Amino acid sequence: MIQFVGPQHEAPLPGPATRVVDLAGRLLTPGLVECHTHLVFGGDRAGEYAERAAGIPYREIAQRGGGIATTVRATRAASLESLIEQAHPRLRRLLAQGVTTAEVKSGYGLDHATELRILEAVQALDAAQPIDLVGTYLGAHVVPPEHRDHRARYVREVIEHTLPAVAERGLARFCDVFVEDTAFSLEEAEAILAAGVAHGLRPKVHADQLDEGGGAELAARLGAVSADHLEHISDAGIAALAQAGTVAVLLPGAALFLGQDARAPARRLIEAGVPVALSTDCNPGT
């Protein structure tokens, strides 16, 4: 039965409790969850952008002391107040784009005090603005320069010193490790993530970003919440994620900004039954 014909603004309301809200052309949408960010850091890496644009691989930049190490130096020099101040504009931009929950990793301190300071900044930012923030401890981002010749000592520091402090103070819900030949081995990652689980932190893995290194299989075996990046994931890695139900977090913007030809095989992951999420990888390098 036709009940009304005419302009939409003249149509009768369905009932007395109906309320009309004029959004003036804006869009009402569910809040987005940003599940992989590194948005608390000091300084920037604008100087490296031209090098990457010229085709210099990220691995080469990192090996000569750039990349993550550049941000580590700036972050170590930043106060808690400075880290909070620098992060606010990034959070405002996320909010303007519809993000209402965001995961935020540490990983640009790579020493006990600075890693805790980053996560303290995340906690303070969570209380100071509308986006719900969830902390992730990423002390195993790369081996810091001062530990390059005795990396086992740094792994012990992460496991025995910083991880317990993060858990005791409730600064994070997750523990993440970057598994790569320029970062941490499978054995080191497994030891760190197992220690995180023992302290109540659920595991995540930066996996197979620059090369196929078994990170996806490790994430699946440990029951990780997610395996992230996956530009070079193997068929065995895809099968392992599907069987474990581990989420594949794809970060296409990172590959684009690093000038990588490889892209995560999204369609193959989906067809294999792997849960897939997208994220920005908001960080100073990409």
Tab-separated table of C-alpha atoms in Angstrom:
chain	number	residue	atom	x	y	z
A	1	MET	CA	0.000	0.000	0.000
A	2	ILE	CA	1.332	3.436	-0.951
A	3	GLN	CA	1.175	5.713	2.105
A	4	PHE	CA	2.827	8.884	0.822
A	5	VAL	CA	3.957	10.496	-2.422
A	6	GLY	CA	5.965	13.717	-2.364
A	7	PRO	CA	9.272	15.318	-1.369
A	8	GLN	CA	11.274	13.367	1.207
A	9	HIS	CA	11.397	16.264	3.666
A	10	GLU	CA	7.580	16.286	3.769
A	11	ALA	CA	7.216	12.541	4.432
A	12	PRO	CA	5.443	11.706	7.710
A	13	LEU	CA	7.597	10.233	10.469
A	14	PRO	CA	7.144	6.499	11.211
A	15	GLY	CA	6.066	7.183	14.789
A	16	PRO	CA	5.967	9.770	17.576
A	17	ALA	CA	9.349	8.626	18.985
A	18	THR	CA	11.170	9.138	15.683
A	19	ARG	CA	13.843	11.843	15.786
A	20	VAL	CA	15.368	13.399	12.666
A	21	VAL	CA	19.037	14.402	12.842
A	22	ASP	CA	20.332	16.523	9.953
A	23	LEU	CA	24.008	15.677	9.370
A	24	ALA	CA	24.349	18.388	6.716
A	25	GLY	CA	25.837	16.039	4.134
A	26	ARG	CA	28.159	14.180	6.510
A	27	LEU	CA	28.379	10.402	6.886
A	28	LEU	CA	27.471	8.389	9.969
A	29	THR	CA	29.533	5.197	10.101
A	30	PRO	CA	30.642	2.646	12.698
A	31	GLY	CA	33.934	3.522	14.389
A	32	LEU	CA	37.027	2.101	12.712
A	33	VAL	CA	39.586	0.010	14.594
A	34	GLU	CA	43.198	0.872	13.709
A	35	CYS	CA	45.011	-2.309	14.730
A	36	HIS	CA	48.683	-1.598	13.921
A	37	THR	CA	50.322	1.745	14.693
A	38	HIS	CA	53.597	3.136	16.012
A	39	LEU	CA	52.255	6.645	16.528
A	40	VAL	CA	54.191	7.617	19.679
A	41	PHE	CA	57.732	8.585	18.684
A	42	GLY	CA	60.130	11.511	18.617
A	43	GLY	CA	61.345	13.430	15.577
A	44	ASP	CA	60.751	12.423	11.966
A	45	ARG	CA	62.517	10.694	9.089
A	46	ALA	CA	61.681	13.154	6.316
A	47	GLY	CA	65.326	13.188	5.278
A	48	GLU	CA	65.151	9.530	4.271
A	49	TYR	CA	62.084	9.942	2.092
A	50	ALA	CA	64.093	11.250	-0.871
A	51	GLU	CA	66.462	8.284	-0.599
A	52	ARG	CA	63.599	5.811	-0.682
A	53	ALA	CA	62.007	7.692	-3.580
A	54	ALA	CA	65.318	7.352	-5.431
A	55	GLY	CA	65.101	3.593	-5.035
A	56	ILE	CA	67.513	3.012	-2.151
A	57	PRO	CA	66.202	-0.065	-0.291
A	58	TYR	CA	65.120	0.340	3.314
A	59	ARG	CA	67.507	-2.448	4.350
A	60	GLU	CA	70.470	-0.396	3.045
A	61	ILE	CA	69.293	2.732	4.879
A	62	ALA	CA	68.871	0.748	8.089
A	63	GLN	CA	72.270	-0.948	7.829
A	64	ARG	CA	74.059	2.392	7.818
A	65	GLY	CA	72.284	3.604	10.951
A	66	GLY	CA	69.103	5.085	9.511
A	67	GLY	CA	65.538	3.855	9.589
A	68	ILE	CA	64.355	2.736	12.999
A	69	ALA	CA	67.682	3.740	14.595
A	70	THR	CA	67.108	7.368	13.570
A	71	THR	CA	63.795	7.441	15.396
A	72	VAL	CA	65.256	5.634	18.410
A	73	ARG	CA	67.793	8.426	18.891
A	74	ALA	CA	65.101	11.114	18.697
A	75	THR	CA	62.693	9.228	20.948
A	76	ARG	CA	65.283	8.580	23.635
A	77	ALA	CA	65.970	12.318	23.713
A	78	ALA	CA	62.268	13.220	24.067
A	79	SER	CA	60.527	13.777	27.388
A	80	LEU	CA	57.209	12.178	28.264
A	81	GLU	CA	55.505	15.535	27.707
A	82	SER	CA	57.144	15.927	24.302
A	83	LEU	CA	56.083	12.448	23.164
A	84	ILE	CA	52.500	13.195	24.201
A	85	GLU	CA	52.521	16.570	22.446
A	86	GLN	CA	53.917	15.118	19.211
A	87	ALA	CA	51.345	12.299	19.168
A	88	HIS	CA	48.251	14.475	19.608
A	89	PRO	CA	48.054	15.690	15.948
A	90	ARG	CA	48.345	12.108	14.698
A	91	LEU	CA	45.484	11.037	16.930
A	92	ARG	CA	43.355	13.992	15.829
A	93	ARG	CA	43.852	12.944	12.214
A	94	LEU	CA	42.843	9.364	13.008
A	95	LEU	CA	39.727	10.589	14.790
A	96	ALA	CA	38.803	12.804	11.826
A	97	GLN	CA	39.039	9.717	9.608
A	98	GLY	CA	36.614	7.755	11.786
A	99	VAL	CA	38.968	5.776	14.033
A	100	THR	CA	37.591	5.195	17.531
A	101	THR	CA	39.996	2.472	18.752
A	102	ALA	CA	43.718	2.210	18.003
A	103	GLU	CA	46.526	-0.126	18.962
A	104	VAL	CA	49.789	1.710	19.699
A	105	LYS	CA	53.161	-0.024	19.883
A	106	SER	CA	56.319	0.959	21.675
A	107	GLY	CA	59.561	-0.007	19.937
A	108	TYR	CA	61.350	3.292	19.373
A	109	GLY	CA	63.071	3.314	22.744
A	110	LEU	CA	64.841	-0.047	22.783
A	111	ASP	CA	65.985	0.535	26.327
A	112	HIS	CA	64.131	-0.032	29.575
A	113	ALA	CA	63.392	3.586	30.487
A	114	THR	CA	62.335	4.799	27.039
A	115	GLU	CA	60.139	1.795	26.267
A	116	LEU	CA	58.265	2.410	29.513
A	117	ARG	CA	58.053	6.133	28.731
A	118	ILE	CA	56.448	5.438	25.336
A	119	LEU	CA	53.830	3.193	26.915
A	120	GLU	CA	53.235	5.758	29.674
A	121	ALA	CA	52.566	8.285	26.898
A	122	VAL	CA	50.061	5.879	25.325
A	123	GLN	CA	48.315	5.534	28.674
A	124	ALA	CA	48.204	9.318	29.161
A	125	LEU	CA	46.904	9.875	25.626
A	126	ASP	CA	44.200	7.273	26.156
A	127	ALA	CA	42.870	9.327	29.064
A	128	ALA	CA	43.227	12.684	27.300
A	129	GLN	CA	41.331	12.214	24.008
A	130	PRO	CA	38.340	10.279	22.608
A	131	ILE	CA	40.083	7.379	20.831
A	132	ASP	CA	40.440	4.236	22.944
A	133	LEU	CA	44.120	3.256	22.873
A	134	VAL	CA	45.515	-0.233	23.474
A	135	GLY	CA	49.230	-0.581	24.216
A	136	THR	CA	51.581	-3.158	22.703
A	137	TYR	CA	55.118	-3.737	23.970
A	138	LEU	CA	57.508	-3.952	20.994
A	139	GLY	CA	60.854	-3.853	22.756
A	140	ALA	CA	61.991	-6.432	20.191
A	141	HIS	CA	61.681	-4.090	17.207
A	142	VAL	CA	65.367	-4.235	16.304
A	143	VAL	CA	68.508	-4.826	18.354
A	144	PRO	CA	69.713	-1.396	19.552
A	145	PRO	CA	73.167	-0.263	18.373
A	146	GLU	CA	74.752	-0.545	21.808
A	147	HIS	CA	73.808	-4.251	21.953
A	148	ARG	CA	74.708	-5.178	18.389
A	149	ASP	CA	77.760	-7.203	19.452
A	150	HIS	CA	75.969	-8.956	22.318
A	151	ARG	CA	72.382	-9.314	21.209
A	152	ALA	CA	71.674	-12.164	23.633
A	153	ARG	CA	72.163	-9.690	26.471
A	154	TYR	CA	69.460	-7.447	24.998
A	155	VAL	CA	67.045	-10.365	24.607
A	156	ARG	CA	67.607	-11.192	28.287
A	157	GLU	CA	66.991	-7.550	29.219
A	158	VAL	CA	63.671	-7.620	27.366
A	159	ILE	CA	62.598	-10.919	28.934
A	160	GLU	CA	63.869	-10.469	32.478
A	161	HIS	CA	63.676	-6.718	33.021
A	162	THR	CA	61.360	-4.713	30.782
A	163	LEU	CA	58.608	-7.244	30.046
A	164	PRO	CA	57.872	-7.842	33.748
A	165	ALA	CA	57.776	-4.084	34.401
A	166	VAL	CA	55.372	-3.488	31.507
A	167	ALA	CA	53.049	-6.218	32.756
A	168	GLU	CA	53.254	-5.206	36.416
A	169	ARG	CA	52.314	-1.612	35.596
A	170	GLY	CA	49.540	-2.594	33.189
A	171	LEU	CA	51.078	-0.610	30.336
A	172	ALA	CA	50.287	-3.073	27.524
A	173	ARG	CA	47.959	-5.898	26.561
A	174	PHE	CA	50.100	-7.353	23.785
A	175	CYS	CA	53.743	-8.240	23.118
A	176	ASP	CA	55.095	-7.963	19.567
A	177	VAL	CA	58.368	-9.000	17.897
A	178	PHE	CA	59.781	-8.052	14.483
A	179	VAL	CA	60.963	-11.335	12.927
A	180	GLU	CA	63.437	-10.521	10.164
A	181	ASP	CA	67.116	-11.086	9.379
A	182	THR	CA	67.705	-7.418	10.258
A	183	ALA	CA	65.799	-7.747	13.534
A	184	PHE	CA	65.120	-10.955	15.537
A	185	SER	CA	65.416	-14.644	14.732
A	186	LEU	CA	62.614	-17.146	15.136
A	187	GLU	CA	64.281	-18.553	18.246
A	188	GLU	CA	64.690	-15.125	19.851
A	189	ALA	CA	61.135	-14.172	18.970
A	190	GLU	CA	59.689	-17.362	20.418
A	191	ALA	CA	61.542	-16.843	23.708
A	192	ILE	CA	60.334	-13.238	23.999
A	193	LEU	CA	56.741	-13.993	23.060
A	194	ALA	CA	56.601	-16.975	25.424
A	195	ALA	CA	57.813	-14.697	28.224
A	196	GLY	CA	55.126	-12.206	27.273
A	197	VAL	CA	52.449	-14.892	27.495
A	198	ALA	CA	53.776	-15.878	30.924
A	199	HIS	CA	53.219	-12.265	32.003
A	200	GLY	CA	49.715	-12.094	30.522
A	201	LEU	CA	50.585	-10.314	27.263
A	202	ARG	CA	49.063	-11.824	24.126
A	203	PRO	CA	51.508	-12.315	21.222
A	204	LYS	CA	51.678	-10.527	17.884
A	205	VAL	CA	54.321	-10.887	15.168
A	206	HIS	CA	55.763	-8.593	12.499
A	207	ALA	CA	56.146	-11.383	9.949
A	208	ASP	CA	57.580	-11.932	6.466
A	209	GLN	CA	57.767	-8.242	5.573
A	210	LEU	CA	61.118	-8.021	3.787
A	211	ASP	CA	61.747	-11.745	3.249
A	212	GLU	CA	60.018	-15.064	3.876
A	213	GLY	CA	61.375	-16.037	7.267
A	214	GLY	CA	58.801	-18.272	8.924
A	215	GLY	CA	57.218	-15.506	10.966
A	216	ALA	CA	53.692	-16.446	9.954
A	217	GLU	CA	54.223	-20.066	10.977
A	218	LEU	CA	55.630	-18.907	14.326
A	219	ALA	CA	52.606	-16.674	14.913
A	220	ALA	CA	50.263	-19.565	14.188
A	221	ARG	CA	52.174	-21.997	16.397
A	222	LEU	CA	52.123	-19.599	19.361
A	223	GLY	CA	48.439	-18.740	18.943
A	224	ALA	CA	49.243	-15.109	18.182
A	225	VAL	CA	46.435	-12.604	17.832
A	226	SER	CA	47.851	-11.504	14.497
A	227	ALA	CA	50.674	-11.809	12.002
A	228	ASP	CA	51.324	-8.437	10.388
A	229	HIS	CA	52.788	-7.321	7.003
A	230	LEU	CA	53.146	-10.720	5.215
A	231	GLU	CA	54.396	-9.363	1.891
A	232	HIS	CA	56.572	-12.489	1.540
A	233	ILE	CA	54.429	-15.096	3.287
A	234	SER	CA	54.822	-18.664	2.016
A	235	ASP	CA	52.084	-21.129	1.125
A	236	ALA	CA	52.932	-22.973	4.343
A	237	GLY	CA	52.520	-19.740	6.271
A	238	ILE	CA	49.099	-19.115	4.751
A	239	ALA	CA	47.978	-22.643	5.627
A	240	ALA	CA	49.265	-22.256	9.189
A	241	LEU	CA	47.411	-18.975	9.734
A	242	ALA	CA	44.207	-20.469	8.356
A	243	GLN	CA	44.419	-23.492	10.634
A	244	ALA	CA	45.209	-21.384	13.721
A	245	GLY	CA	42.647	-18.663	12.998
A	246	THR	CA	45.358	-16.024	13.379
A	247	VAL	CA	44.422	-12.675	11.830
A	248	ALA	CA	46.538	-11.487	8.903
A	249	VAL	CA	46.985	-7.721	9.273
A	250	LEU	CA	47.866	-6.237	5.890
A	251	LEU	CA	49.665	-2.889	5.645
A	252	PRO	CA	49.762	-1.946	1.952
A	253	GLY	CA	50.807	1.628	2.659
A	254	ALA	CA	54.053	0.433	4.217
A	255	ALA	CA	55.035	-1.543	1.133
A	256	LEU	CA	54.172	1.425	-1.083
A	257	PHE	CA	56.254	3.924	0.894
A	258	LEU	CA	59.209	1.526	1.132
A	259	GLY	CA	59.133	1.075	-2.635
A	260	GLN	CA	58.613	-2.674	-2.373
A	261	ASP	CA	57.390	-4.566	-5.405
A	262	ALA	CA	55.930	-7.337	-3.254
A	263	ARG	CA	52.433	-7.007	-1.826
A	264	ALA	CA	50.755	-9.242	0.717
A	265	PRO	CA	48.674	-11.881	-1.139
A	266	ALA	CA	45.314	-10.689	0.146
A	267	ARG	CA	43.169	-12.751	-2.205
A	268	ARG	CA	45.058	-15.977	-1.467
A	269	LEU	CA	44.764	-15.353	2.265
A	270	ILE	CA	41.025	-14.744	2.024
A	271	GLU	CA	40.427	-17.773	-0.188
A	272	ALA	CA	42.395	-19.922	2.276
A	273	GLY	CA	40.074	-18.840	5.078
A	274	VAL	CA	42.501	-16.556	6.920
A	275	PRO	CA	40.790	-13.655	8.749
A	276	VAL	CA	42.162	-10.458	7.175
A	277	ALA	CA	42.383	-6.936	8.613
A	278	LEU	CA	43.747	-3.714	7.127
A	279	SER	CA	45.783	-1.084	8.911
A	280	THR	CA	47.888	1.983	8.155
A	281	ASP	CA	51.133	1.084	9.985
A	282	CYS	CA	51.254	4.742	11.054
A	283	ASN	CA	54.946	5.299	11.851
A	284	PRO	CA	57.743	7.772	11.091
A	285	GLY	CA	59.141	5.716	8.213
A	286	THR	CA	56.060	4.747	6.211
